Amino acid sequence: MEIGIIGLPQSGKTTLFHALAGAEKATAAYSAGRLEIHTATTNVPDERVDILSKMFNPRKTIYAKVTYADIAGLDKGITKKGLPGPFVNQLGQMDAFVHVLRAFPDPLGGNPIDPAGDLAILDTEFLLNDLGAVERRYEKILESISKGAKDKDLALKEKALFEKLKAWLEAEKPLRDLDLTPDEMQLTRGYGFLSLKPMLIVINCADEGAPPEVPYPHQHSAVVALRGRLEREIAELAPEDAPLFMEEYGITELSRSKVIRLSYDLLGLQSFFTVGEDEVRAWTILRGATAVEAAGAIHTDLAKGFIRAEVTAYHDLVELGSLKEAQHKGKFRLEGKEYVVHDGDIVHIRHSG
Ligand SMILES: Nc1nc2c(ncn2[C@@H]2O[C@H](COP(=O)(O)OP(=O)(O)O)[C@@H](O)[C@H]2O)c(=O)[nH]1
Ligand SMILES: [Mg+2]
């Protein structure tokens, strides 16, 4: 899962990227045409993993992970012709966005502080791009129907869906607000619609002063304010130096964890855990995933040879102190393939082969 960090030039994208990547700094750079993209994979902080790790004292503790991409495609500004093609292609491949808004004085001077206005600029570009893509596809669908489409049912379904998408975008509403059925969602795959992707809005504030309000009443989105430059400096400090620095600036809690958690949630992801003396580990699955899908996240062989999932809820395990005690108290369940895994389930897959 890859999350694109987007925003106008000088909004603090690269600064936030480094704050999120933190000390791990496992960053890689690649270029797509003239675009330079940096990516970093980072742990999803999860106190449940910390607690389980204390409980089992394993050789290895492994957190869930997300990848962030710093896409510097707009550094020359938005052209009058809209967003550049290679930039849109890159954005289309992301699973979600973190949209950075500048709420500190423009380091290059000239532009006022207007986070809500800046947000509207890119949002509008996303809508226009999607509308263009929807219209082009819609023409193709009509054409194929008039020529006697091979799969007529599918073509008609697509036609209805794209009419809906078109009307929605023409009303200047992002696609992420549209309630689509899983079937319809499937049909939108592959187009990379930008306004359909979940979006976390980060108001990037000056070192001092209260953050401005930026209302964003849309689905699959959230708003968080932070001080990107300070967060980056702290993320890059040695851990023992961080508390003093934070005290100096009156920072009681870093937003880094919050941003990472929120982006994980917005992606529709959840974690289940495997525990033992060897390893305590968080695994990532989609919300609504079944036990056999969870098995597949660990290894395809576990999905193929799936017999049963042994499941204990996280809070039961923590409350009772051990898997054995959970078993005694009847909090240890055997579940079949179709069981819908809950966030925080402790799972052991019984399998053959
Ligand atoms: N005061 C302040 N300056 C920031 C903050 N974040 C970034 N900057 C400064 O803004 C400039 C642009 O930041 P950068 O991360 O390169 O922006 P990008 O163009 O969006 O990647 C740099 O001079 C940063 O030091 C912030 O949270 N507060
Ligand atoms: Mg940058």
PDB file of N, CA and C in Angstrom, residues 28 88 160-161 177 251 293 296 304 329-330:
ATOM      1  N   ALA A  28      13.956   5.096  -0.851  1.00  0.00           N
ATOM      2  CA  ALA A  28      14.460   4.759  -2.175  1.00  0.00           C
ATOM      3  C   ALA A  28      13.988   5.845  -3.127  1.00  0.00           C
ATOM      4  N   VAL A  88      -0.061  12.904 -13.249  1.00  0.00           N
ATOM      5  CA  VAL A  88      -1.362  12.266 -13.041  1.00  0.00           C
ATOM      6  C   VAL A  88      -1.221  10.745 -13.053  1.00  0.00           C
ATOM      7  N   ALA A 160     -24.265   2.786 -17.236  1.00  0.00           N
ATOM      8  CA  ALA A 160     -25.025   3.360 -16.125  1.00  0.00           C
ATOM      9  C   ALA A 160     -24.080   3.944 -15.070  1.00  0.00           C
ATOM     10  N   LEU A 161     -23.030   3.181 -14.776  1.00  0.00           N
ATOM     11  CA  LEU A 161     -22.077   3.644 -13.763  1.00  0.00           C
ATOM     12  C   LEU A 161     -21.393   4.938 -14.207  1.00  0.00           C
ATOM     13  N   ASP A 177     -17.049  10.623  -2.283  1.00  0.00           N
ATOM     14  CA  ASP A 177     -18.319  10.826  -1.569  1.00  0.00           C
ATOM     15  C   ASP A 177     -19.454   9.974  -2.117  1.00  0.00           C
ATOM     16  N   ILE A 251       5.739  20.867  22.965  1.00  0.00           N
ATOM     17  CA  ILE A 251       5.044  19.794  22.242  1.00  0.00           C
ATOM     18  C   ILE A 251       4.895  18.602  23.173  1.00  0.00           C
ATOM     19  N   GLU A 293      -8.520 -15.436   4.053  1.00  0.00           N
ATOM     20  CA  GLU A 293      -7.749 -14.327   3.468  1.00  0.00           C
ATOM     21  C   GLU A 293      -6.620 -13.904   4.409  1.00  0.00           C
ATOM     22  N   GLY A 296      -3.929 -16.266   3.965  1.00  0.00           N
ATOM     23  CA  GLY A 296      -3.215 -15.958   2.729  1.00  0.00           C
ATOM     24  C   GLY A 296      -2.255 -14.784   2.874  1.00  0.00           C
ATOM     25  N   LYS A 304      -4.176 -22.307   1.297  1.00  0.00           N
ATOM     26  CA  LYS A 304      -4.486 -23.553   0.573  1.00  0.00           C
ATOM     27  C   LYS A 304      -4.790 -24.696   1.528  1.00  0.00           C
ATOM     28  N   LYS A 329     -11.023 -19.917  30.025  1.00  0.00           N
ATOM     29  CA  LYS A 329     -12.203 -19.066  30.220  1.00  0.00           C
ATOM     30  C   LYS A 329     -13.120 -19.075  29.000  1.00  0.00           C
ATOM     31  N   GLY A 330     -12.821 -19.933  28.052  1.00  0.00           N
ATOM     32  CA  GLY A 330     -13.680 -20.041  26.865  1.00  0.00           C
ATOM     33  C   GLY A 330     -13.571 -18.868  25.914  1.00  0.00           C
TER      34      GLY A 330
END
